[in-house]
JSON list of C-alpha atoms and ligand atoms in Angstrom, two decimals:
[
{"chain": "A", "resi": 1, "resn": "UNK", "atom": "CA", "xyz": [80.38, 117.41, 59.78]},
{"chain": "A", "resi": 2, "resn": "UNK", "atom": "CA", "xyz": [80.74, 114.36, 62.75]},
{"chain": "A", "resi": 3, "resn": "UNK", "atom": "CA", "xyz": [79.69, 118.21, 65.36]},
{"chain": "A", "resi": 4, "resn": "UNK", "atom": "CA", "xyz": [77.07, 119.30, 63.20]},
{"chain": "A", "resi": 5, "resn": "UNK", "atom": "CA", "xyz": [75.74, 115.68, 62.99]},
{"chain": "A", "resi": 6, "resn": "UNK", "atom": "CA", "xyz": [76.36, 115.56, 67.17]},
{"chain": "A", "resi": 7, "resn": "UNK", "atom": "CA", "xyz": [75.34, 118.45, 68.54]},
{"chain": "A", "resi": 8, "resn": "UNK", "atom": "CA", "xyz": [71.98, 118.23, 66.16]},
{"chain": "A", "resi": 9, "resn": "UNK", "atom": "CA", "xyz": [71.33, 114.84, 67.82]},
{"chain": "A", "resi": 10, "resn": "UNK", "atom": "CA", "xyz": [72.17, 116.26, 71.40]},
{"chain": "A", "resi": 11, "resn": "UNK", "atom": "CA", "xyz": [68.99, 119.19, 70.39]},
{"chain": "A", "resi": 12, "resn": "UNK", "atom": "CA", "xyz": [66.91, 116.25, 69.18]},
{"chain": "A", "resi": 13, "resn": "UNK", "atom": "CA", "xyz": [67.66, 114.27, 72.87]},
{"chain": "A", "resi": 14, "resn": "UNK", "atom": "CA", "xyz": [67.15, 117.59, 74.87]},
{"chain": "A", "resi": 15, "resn": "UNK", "atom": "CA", "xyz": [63.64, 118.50, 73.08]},
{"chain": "A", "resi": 16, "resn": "UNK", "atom": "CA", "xyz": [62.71, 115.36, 73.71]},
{"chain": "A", "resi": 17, "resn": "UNK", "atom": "CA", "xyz": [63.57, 114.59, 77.11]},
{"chain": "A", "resi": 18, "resn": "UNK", "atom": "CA", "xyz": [61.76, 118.71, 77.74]},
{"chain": "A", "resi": 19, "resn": "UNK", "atom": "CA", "xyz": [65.07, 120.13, 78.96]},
{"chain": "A", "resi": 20, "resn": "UNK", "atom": "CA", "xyz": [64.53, 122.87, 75.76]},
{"chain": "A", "resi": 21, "resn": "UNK", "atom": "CA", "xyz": [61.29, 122.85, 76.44]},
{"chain": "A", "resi": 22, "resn": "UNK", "atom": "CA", "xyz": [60.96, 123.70, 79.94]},
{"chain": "A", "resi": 23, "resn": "UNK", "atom": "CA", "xyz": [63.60, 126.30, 78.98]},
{"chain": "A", "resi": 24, "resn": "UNK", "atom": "CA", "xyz": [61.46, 127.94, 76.27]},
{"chain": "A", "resi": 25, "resn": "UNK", "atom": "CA", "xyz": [58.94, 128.43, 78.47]},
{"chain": "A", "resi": 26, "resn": "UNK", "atom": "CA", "xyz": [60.42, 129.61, 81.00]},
{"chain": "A", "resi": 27, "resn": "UNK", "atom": "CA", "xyz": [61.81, 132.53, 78.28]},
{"chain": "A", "resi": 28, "resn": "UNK", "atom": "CA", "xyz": [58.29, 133.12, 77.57]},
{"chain": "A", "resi": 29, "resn": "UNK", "atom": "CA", "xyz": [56.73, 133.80, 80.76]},
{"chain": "A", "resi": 30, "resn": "UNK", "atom": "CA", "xyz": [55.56, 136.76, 81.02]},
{"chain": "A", "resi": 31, "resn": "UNK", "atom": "CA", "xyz": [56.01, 139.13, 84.06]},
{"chain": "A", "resi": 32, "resn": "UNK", "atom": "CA", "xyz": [52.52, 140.82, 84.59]},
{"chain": "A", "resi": 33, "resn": "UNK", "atom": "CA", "xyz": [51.76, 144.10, 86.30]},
{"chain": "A", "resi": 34, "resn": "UNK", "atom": "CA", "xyz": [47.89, 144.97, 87.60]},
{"chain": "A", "resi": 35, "resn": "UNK", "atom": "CA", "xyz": [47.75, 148.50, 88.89]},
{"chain": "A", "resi": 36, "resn": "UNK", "atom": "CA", "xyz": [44.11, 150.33, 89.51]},
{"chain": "A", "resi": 37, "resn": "UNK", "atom": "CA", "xyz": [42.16, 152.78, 91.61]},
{"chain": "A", "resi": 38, "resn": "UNK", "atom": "CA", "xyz": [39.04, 151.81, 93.32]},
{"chain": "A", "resi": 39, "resn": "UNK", "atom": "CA", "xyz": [36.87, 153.83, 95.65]},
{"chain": "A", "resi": 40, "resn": "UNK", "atom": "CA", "xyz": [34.25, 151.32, 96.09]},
{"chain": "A", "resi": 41, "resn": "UNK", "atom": "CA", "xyz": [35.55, 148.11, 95.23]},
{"chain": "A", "resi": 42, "resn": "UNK", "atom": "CA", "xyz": [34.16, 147.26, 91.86]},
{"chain": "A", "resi": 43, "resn": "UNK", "atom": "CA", "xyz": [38.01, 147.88, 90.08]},
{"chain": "A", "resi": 44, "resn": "UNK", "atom": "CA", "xyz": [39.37, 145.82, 93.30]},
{"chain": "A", "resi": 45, "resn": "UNK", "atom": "CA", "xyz": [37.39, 142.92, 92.67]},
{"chain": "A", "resi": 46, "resn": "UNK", "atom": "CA", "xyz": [38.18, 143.10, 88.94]},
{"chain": "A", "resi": 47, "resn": "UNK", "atom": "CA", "xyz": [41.44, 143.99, 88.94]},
{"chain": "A", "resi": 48, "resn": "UNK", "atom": "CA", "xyz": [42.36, 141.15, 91.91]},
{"chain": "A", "resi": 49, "resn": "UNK", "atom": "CA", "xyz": [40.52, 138.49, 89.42]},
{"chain": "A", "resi": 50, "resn": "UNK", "atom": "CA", "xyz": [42.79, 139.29, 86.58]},
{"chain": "A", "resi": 51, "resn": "UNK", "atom": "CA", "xyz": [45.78, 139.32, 88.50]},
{"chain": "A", "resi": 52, "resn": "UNK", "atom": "CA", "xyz": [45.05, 135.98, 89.85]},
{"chain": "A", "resi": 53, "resn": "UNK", "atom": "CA", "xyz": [44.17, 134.46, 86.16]},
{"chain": "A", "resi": 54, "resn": "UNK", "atom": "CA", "xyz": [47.58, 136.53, 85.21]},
{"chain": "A", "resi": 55, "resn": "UNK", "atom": "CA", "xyz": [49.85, 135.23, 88.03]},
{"chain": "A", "resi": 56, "resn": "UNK", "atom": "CA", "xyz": [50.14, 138.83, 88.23]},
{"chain": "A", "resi": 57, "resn": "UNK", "atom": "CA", "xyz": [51.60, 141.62, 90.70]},
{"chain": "A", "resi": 58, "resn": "UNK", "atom": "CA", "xyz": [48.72, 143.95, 92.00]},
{"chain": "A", "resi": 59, "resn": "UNK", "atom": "CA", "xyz": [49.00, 147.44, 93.08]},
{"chain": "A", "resi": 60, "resn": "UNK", "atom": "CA", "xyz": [46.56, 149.39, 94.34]},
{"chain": "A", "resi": 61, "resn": "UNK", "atom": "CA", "xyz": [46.87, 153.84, 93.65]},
{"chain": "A", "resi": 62, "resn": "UNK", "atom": "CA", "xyz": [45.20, 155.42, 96.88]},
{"chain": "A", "resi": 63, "resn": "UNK", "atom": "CA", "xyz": [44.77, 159.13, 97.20]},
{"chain": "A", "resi": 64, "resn": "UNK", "atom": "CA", "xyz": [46.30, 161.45, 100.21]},
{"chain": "A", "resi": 65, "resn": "UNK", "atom": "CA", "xyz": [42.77, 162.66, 101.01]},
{"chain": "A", "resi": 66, "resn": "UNK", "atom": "CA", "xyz": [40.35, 159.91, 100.77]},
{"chain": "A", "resi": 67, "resn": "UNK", "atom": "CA", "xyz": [36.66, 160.98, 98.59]},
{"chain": "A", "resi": 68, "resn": "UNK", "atom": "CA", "xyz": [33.92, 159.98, 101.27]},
{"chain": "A", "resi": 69, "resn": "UNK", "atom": "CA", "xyz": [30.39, 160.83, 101.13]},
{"chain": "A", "resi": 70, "resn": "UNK", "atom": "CA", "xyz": [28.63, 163.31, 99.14]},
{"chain": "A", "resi": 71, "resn": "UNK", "atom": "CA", "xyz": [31.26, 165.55, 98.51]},
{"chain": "A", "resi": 72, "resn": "UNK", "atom": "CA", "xyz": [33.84, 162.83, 97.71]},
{"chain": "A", "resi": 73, "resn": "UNK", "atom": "CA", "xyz": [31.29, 162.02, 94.89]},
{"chain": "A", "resi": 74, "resn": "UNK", "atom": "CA", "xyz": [30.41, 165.58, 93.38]},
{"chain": "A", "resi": 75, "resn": "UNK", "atom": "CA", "xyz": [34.43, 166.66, 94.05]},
{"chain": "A", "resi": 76, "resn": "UNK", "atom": "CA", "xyz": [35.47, 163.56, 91.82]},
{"chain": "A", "resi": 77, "resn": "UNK", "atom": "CA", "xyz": [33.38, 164.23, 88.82]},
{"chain": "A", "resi": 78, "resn": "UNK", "atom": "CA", "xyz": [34.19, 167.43, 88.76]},
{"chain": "A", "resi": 79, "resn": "UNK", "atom": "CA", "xyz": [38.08, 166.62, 89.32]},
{"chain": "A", "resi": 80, "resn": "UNK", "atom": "CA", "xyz": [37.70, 163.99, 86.45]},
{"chain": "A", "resi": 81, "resn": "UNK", "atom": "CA", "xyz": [35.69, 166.36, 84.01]},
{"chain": "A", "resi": 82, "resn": "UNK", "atom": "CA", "xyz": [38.96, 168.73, 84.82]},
{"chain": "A", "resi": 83, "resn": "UNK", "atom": "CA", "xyz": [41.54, 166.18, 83.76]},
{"chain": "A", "resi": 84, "resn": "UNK", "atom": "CA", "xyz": [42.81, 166.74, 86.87]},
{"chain": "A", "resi": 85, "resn": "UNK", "atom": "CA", "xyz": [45.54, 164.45, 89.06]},
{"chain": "A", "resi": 86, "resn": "UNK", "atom": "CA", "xyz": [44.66, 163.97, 92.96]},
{"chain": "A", "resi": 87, "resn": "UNK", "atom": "CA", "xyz": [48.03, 164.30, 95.34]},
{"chain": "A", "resi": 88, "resn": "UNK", "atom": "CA", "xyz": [48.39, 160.15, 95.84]},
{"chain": "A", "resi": 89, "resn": "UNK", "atom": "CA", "xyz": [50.64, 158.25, 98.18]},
{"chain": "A", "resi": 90, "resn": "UNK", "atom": "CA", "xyz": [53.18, 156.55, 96.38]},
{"chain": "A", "resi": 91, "resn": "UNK", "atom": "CA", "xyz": [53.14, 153.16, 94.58]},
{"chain": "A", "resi": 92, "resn": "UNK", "atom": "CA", "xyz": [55.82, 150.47, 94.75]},
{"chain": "A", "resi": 93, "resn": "UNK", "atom": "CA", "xyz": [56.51, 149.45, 91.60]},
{"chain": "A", "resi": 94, "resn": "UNK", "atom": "CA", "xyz": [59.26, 149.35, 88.92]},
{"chain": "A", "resi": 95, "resn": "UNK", "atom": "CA", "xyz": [57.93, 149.04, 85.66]},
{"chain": "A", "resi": 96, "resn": "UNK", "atom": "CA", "xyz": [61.05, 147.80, 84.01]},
{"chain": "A", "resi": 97, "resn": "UNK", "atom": "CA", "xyz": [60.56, 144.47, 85.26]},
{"chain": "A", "resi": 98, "resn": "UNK", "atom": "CA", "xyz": [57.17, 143.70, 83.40]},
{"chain": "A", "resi": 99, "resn": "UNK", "atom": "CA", "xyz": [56.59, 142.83, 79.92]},
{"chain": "A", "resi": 100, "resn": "UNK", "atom": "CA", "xyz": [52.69, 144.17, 80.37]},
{"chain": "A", "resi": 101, "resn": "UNK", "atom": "CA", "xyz": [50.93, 146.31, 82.41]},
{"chain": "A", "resi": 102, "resn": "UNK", "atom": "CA", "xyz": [47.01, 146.67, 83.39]},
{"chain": "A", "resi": 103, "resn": "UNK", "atom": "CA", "xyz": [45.86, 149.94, 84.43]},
{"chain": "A", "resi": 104, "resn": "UNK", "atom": "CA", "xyz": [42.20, 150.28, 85.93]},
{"chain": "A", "resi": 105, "resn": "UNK", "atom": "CA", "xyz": [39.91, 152.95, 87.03]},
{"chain": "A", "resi": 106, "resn": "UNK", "atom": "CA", "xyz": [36.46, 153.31, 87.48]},
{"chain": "A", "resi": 107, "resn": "UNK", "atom": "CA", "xyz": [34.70, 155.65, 85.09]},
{"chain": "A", "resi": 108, "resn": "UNK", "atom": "CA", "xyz": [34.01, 158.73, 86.61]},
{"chain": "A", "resi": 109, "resn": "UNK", "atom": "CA", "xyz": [32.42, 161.52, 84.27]},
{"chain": "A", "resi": 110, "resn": "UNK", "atom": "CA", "xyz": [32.95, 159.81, 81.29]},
{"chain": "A", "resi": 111, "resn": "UNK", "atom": "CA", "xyz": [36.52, 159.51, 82.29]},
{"chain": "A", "resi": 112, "resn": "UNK", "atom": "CA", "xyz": [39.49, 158.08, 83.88]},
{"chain": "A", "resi": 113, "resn": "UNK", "atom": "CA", "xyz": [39.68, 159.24, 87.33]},
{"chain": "A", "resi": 114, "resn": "UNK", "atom": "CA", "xyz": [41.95, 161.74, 88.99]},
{"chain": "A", "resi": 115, "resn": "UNK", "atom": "CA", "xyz": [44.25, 159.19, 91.05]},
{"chain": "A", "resi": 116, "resn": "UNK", "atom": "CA", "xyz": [44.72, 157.26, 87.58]},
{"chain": "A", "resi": 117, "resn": "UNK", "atom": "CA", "xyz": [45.42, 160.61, 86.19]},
{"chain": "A", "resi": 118, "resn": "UNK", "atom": "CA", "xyz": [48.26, 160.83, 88.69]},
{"chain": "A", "resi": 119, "resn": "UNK", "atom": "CA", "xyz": [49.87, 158.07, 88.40]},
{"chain": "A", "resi": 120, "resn": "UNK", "atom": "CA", "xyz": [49.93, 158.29, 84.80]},
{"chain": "A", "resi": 121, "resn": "UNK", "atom": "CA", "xyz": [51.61, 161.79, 84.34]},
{"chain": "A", "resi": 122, "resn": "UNK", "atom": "CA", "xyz": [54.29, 160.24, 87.29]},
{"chain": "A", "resi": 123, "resn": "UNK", "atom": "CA", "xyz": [55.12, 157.12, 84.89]},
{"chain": "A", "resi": 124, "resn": "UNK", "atom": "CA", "xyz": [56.95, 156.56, 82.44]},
{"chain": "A", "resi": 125, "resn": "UNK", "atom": "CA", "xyz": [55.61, 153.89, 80.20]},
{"chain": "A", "resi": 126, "resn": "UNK", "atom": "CA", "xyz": [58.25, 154.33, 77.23]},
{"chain": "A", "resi": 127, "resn": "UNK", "atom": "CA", "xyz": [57.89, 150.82, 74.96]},
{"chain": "A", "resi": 128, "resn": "UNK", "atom": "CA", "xyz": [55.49, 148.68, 77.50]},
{"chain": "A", "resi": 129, "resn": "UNK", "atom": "CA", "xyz": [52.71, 146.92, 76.52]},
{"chain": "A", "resi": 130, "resn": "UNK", "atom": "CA", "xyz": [49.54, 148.69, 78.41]},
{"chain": "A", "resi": 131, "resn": "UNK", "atom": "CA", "xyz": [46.05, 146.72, 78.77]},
{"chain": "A", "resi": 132, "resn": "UNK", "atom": "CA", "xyz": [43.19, 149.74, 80.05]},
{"chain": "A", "resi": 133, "resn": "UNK", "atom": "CA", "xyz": [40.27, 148.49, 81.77]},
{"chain": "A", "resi": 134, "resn": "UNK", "atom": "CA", "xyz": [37.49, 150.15, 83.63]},
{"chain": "A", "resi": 135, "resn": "UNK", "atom": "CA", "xyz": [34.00, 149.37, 85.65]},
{"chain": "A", "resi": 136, "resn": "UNK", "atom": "CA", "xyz": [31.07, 151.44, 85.11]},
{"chain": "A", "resi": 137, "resn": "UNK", "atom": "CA", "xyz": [27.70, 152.02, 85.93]},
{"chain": "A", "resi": 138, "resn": "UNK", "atom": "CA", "xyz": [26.16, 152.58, 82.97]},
{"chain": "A", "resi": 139, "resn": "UNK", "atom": "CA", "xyz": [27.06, 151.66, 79.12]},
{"chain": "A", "resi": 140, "resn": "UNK", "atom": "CA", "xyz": [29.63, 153.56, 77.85]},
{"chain": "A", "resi": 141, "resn": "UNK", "atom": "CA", "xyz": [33.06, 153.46, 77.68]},
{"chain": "A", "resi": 142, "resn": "UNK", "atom": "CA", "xyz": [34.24, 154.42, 74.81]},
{"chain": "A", "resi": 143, "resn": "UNK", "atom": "CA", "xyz": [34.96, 157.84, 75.84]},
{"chain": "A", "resi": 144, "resn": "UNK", "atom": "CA", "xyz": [37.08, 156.85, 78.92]},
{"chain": "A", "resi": 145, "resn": "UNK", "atom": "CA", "xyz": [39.31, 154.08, 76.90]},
{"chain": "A", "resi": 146, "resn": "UNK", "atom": "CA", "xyz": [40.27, 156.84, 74.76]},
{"chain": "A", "resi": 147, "resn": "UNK", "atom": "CA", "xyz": [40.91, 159.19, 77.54]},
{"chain": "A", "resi": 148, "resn": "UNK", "atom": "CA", "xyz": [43.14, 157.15, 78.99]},
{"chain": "A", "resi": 149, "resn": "UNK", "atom": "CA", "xyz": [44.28, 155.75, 76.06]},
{"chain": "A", "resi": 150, "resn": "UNK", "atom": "CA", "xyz": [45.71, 158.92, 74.95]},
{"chain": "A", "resi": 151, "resn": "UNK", "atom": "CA", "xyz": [47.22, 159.86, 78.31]},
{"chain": "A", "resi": 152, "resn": "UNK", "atom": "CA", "xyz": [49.39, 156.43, 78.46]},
{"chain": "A", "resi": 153, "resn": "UNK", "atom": "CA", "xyz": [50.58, 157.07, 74.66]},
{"chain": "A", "resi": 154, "resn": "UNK", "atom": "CA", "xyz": [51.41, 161.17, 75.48]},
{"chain": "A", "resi": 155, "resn": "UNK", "atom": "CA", "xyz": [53.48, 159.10, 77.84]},
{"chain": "A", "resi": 156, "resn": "UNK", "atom": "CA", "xyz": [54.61, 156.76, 75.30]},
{"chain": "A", "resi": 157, "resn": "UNK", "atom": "CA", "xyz": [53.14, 153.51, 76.36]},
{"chain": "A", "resi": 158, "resn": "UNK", "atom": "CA", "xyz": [51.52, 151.09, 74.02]},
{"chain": "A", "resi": 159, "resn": "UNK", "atom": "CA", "xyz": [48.25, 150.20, 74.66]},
{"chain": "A", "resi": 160, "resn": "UNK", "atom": "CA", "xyz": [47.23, 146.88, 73.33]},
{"chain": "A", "resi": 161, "resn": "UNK", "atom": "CA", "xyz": [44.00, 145.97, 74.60]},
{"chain": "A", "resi": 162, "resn": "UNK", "atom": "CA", "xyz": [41.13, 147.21, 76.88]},
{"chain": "A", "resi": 163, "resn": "UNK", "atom": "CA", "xyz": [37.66, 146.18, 78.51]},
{"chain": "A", "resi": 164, "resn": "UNK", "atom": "CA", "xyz": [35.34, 147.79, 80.32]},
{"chain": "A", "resi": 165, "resn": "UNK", "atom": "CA", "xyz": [33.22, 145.46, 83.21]},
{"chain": "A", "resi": 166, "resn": "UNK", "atom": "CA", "xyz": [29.67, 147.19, 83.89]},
{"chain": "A", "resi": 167, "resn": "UNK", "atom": "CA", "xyz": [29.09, 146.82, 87.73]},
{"chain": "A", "resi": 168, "resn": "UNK", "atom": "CA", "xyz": [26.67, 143.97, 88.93]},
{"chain": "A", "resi": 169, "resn": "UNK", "atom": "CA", "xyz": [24.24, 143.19, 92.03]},
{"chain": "A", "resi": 170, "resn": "UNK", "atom": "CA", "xyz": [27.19, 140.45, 92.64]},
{"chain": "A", "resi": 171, "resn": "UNK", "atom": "CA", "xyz": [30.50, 139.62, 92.90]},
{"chain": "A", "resi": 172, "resn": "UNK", "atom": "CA", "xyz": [30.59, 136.51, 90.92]},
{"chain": "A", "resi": 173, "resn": "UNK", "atom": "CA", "xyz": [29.27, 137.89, 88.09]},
{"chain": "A", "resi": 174, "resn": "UNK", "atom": "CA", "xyz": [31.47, 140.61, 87.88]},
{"chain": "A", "resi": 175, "resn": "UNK", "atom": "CA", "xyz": [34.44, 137.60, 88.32]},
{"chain": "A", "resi": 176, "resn": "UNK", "atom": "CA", "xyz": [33.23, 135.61, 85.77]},
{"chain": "A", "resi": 177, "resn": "UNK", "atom": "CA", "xyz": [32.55, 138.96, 82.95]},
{"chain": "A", "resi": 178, "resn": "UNK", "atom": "CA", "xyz": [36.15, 139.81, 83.57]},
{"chain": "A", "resi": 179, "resn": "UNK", "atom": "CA", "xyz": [37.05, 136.27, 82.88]},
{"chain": "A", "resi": 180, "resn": "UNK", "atom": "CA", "xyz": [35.92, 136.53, 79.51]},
{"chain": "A", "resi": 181, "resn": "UNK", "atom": "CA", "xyz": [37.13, 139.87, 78.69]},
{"chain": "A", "resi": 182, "resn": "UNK", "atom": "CA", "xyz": [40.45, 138.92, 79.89]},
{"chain": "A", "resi": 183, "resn": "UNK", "atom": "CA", "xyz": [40.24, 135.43, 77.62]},
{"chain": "A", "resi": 184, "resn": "UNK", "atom": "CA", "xyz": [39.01, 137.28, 74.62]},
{"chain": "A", "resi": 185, "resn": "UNK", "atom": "CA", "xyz": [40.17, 140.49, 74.54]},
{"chain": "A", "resi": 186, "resn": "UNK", "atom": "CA", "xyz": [43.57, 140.61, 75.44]},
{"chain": "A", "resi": 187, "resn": "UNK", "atom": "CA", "xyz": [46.40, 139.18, 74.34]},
{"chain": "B", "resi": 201, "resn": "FMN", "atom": "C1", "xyz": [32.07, 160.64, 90.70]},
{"chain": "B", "resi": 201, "resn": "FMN", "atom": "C2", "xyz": [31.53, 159.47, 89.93]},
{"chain": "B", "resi": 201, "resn": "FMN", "atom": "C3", "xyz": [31.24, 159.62, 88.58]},
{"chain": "B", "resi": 201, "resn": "FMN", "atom": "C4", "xyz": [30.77, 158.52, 87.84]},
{"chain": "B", "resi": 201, "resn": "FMN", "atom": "N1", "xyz": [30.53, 158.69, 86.51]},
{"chain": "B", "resi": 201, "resn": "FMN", "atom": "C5", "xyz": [30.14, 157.62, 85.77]},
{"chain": "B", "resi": 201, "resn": "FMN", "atom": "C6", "xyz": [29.97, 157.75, 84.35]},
{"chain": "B", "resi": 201, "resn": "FMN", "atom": "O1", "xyz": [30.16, 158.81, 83.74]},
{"chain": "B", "resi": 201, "resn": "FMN", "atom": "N2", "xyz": [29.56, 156.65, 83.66]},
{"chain": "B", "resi": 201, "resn": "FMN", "atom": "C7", "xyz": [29.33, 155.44, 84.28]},
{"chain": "B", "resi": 201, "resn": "FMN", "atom": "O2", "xyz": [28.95, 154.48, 83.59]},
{"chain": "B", "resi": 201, "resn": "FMN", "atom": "N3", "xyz": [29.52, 155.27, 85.61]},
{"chain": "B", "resi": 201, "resn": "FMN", "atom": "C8", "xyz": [29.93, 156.33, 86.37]},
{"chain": "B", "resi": 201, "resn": "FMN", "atom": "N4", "xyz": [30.13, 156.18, 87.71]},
{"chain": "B", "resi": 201, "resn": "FMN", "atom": "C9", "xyz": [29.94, 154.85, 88.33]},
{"chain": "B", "resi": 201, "resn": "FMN", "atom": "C10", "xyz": [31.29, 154.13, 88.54]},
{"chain": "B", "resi": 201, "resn": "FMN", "atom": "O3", "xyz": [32.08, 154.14, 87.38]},
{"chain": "B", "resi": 201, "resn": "FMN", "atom": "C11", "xyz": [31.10, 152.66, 88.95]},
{"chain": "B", "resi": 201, "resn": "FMN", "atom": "O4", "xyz": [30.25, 152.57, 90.04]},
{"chain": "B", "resi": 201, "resn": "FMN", "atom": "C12", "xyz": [32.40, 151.98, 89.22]},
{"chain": "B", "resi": 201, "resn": "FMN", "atom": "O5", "xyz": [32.25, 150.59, 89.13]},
{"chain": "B", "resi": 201, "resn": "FMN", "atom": "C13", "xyz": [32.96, 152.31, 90.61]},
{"chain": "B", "resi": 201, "resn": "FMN", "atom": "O6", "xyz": [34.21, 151.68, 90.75]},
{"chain": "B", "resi": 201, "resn": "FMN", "atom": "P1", "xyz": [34.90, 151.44, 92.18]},
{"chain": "B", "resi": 201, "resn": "FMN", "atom": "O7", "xyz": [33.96, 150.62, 93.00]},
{"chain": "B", "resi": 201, "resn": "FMN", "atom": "O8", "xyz": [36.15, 150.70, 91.86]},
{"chain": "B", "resi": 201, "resn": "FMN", "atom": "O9", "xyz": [35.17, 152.77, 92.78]},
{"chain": "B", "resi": 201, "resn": "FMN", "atom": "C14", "xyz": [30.58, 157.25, 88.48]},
{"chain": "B", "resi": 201, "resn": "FMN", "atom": "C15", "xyz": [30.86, 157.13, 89.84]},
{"chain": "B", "resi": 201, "resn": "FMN", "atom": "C16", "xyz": [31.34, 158.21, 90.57]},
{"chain": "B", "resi": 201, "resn": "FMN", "atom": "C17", "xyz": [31.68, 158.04, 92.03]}
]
C-alpha cells in the first residue's frame, strides 16, 4: 500500500513539475506528410502554406516530360479525362514514418491529374490517414475529391478530410483561404 501511495505521489510531482506533460506531448506529435503536383504554382503555394502551419515535410511529384504550352494544356485534359498516370521522376519519401498524409493536385478535367495518378497507383497507403486537396479555376470539386478519393481507398488509404482552394488574382489570398480550410476542415 506505502508503493501504491508513493509512486501515485511521484505521478502527482511529475505532472506537476510538466515532466509527464512534456512527455505526452511529445507522444502526440504528429509526423505530417504534404505531397502535390503543380504545373503552375497554385498547389505549390497551397500546399507550402499547409506544410508550414503543419510543421510538415513537403514533396513535390514532377513529371519526366514537363506539359508546356498549348499542347501541355490540351495533352493533360485529355490524359486526366483518361485516368491516365504520366511516367514521373521519383519521390523521396517513406510513408511509414507519418501518421497523415496531404495529397494535392490541381483539377484538371474535372479530375485529379495524371502525375497524382502516378504516384498514387506507385503507393501504398494501407491504414494512413489521407487529407485530398485541390486548386481550381472554377467551382467544382466535388467530382475530383471523389476521384481521388476512390483511387487512395482502391489503394487502401483512409481519407479523412479534403478542401478544394479556387485560384485567386493573389497570393495572399490564396494563403489565407487555405488557412481556414486547413483550421476547419481537417482534423
Ligand atoms: C488541362 C487543365 C484542365 C483544367 N480543368 C479544370 C477543371 O475541370 N475545372 C476547374 O475548375 N479548373 C480546371 N483547370 C484550372 C486548374 O485547376 C487551376 O488553374 C489550378 O489552380 C492550377 O494549379 P497549378 O498552378 O498548381 O498547376 C484546368 C487546368 C488545366 C491546365
Amino acid at each position: 500500500m506505502k508503493k501504491i501511495i508513493f509512486a501515485l505521489f511521484v505521478c502527482i510531482l511529475c505532472q506537476y513539475t510538466g515532466v509527464f506533460s512534456a512527455d505526452f506531448k511529445e507522444g502526440k506529435k504528429m509526423k505530417v506528410l504534404v505531397i502535390f503536383y503543380s504545373r503552375t504554382g497554385n498547389t505549390e503555394l497551397v500546399a507550402k502554406t499547409i506544410a508550414q502551419m503543419l510543421n510538415a515535410d513537403l514533396r513535390k511529384v514532377e513529371e519526366v516530360k514537363e506539359r508546356k504550352g498549348i499542347w501541355g494544356f490540351l495533352s493533360g485534359g485529355i490524359d486526366a479525362l483518361k485516368n491516365k498516370c504520366s511516367d514521373i521522376k521519383p519521390v523521396d519519401f517513406d510513408l511509414a514514418n507519418y501518421d497523415l498524409v496531404f495529397v494535392g493536385s490541381p483539377i484538371w478535367a474535372s479530375k485529379t491529374t495524371p502525375a497524382i495518378n502516378a504516384f498514387i497507383s506507385k503507393t501504398d497507403f494501407k491504414n494512413k490517414n489521407v487529407v485530398v486537396f485541390f486548386t481550381l479555376g472554377g467551382n467544382s470539386f466535388v467530382g475530383a475529391v471523389k476521384d481521388m478519393t476512390e483511387k487512395i481507398e482502391k489503394k487502401e488509404g483512409k481519407v479523412i478530410g479534403s478542401f478544394a482552394i479556387r485560384s485567386s488574382k493573389t497570393k495572399d489570398e490564396m494563403i489565407e483561404k487555405t488557412k481556414e480550410a486547413v483550421k476547419e476542415r481537417c482534423p
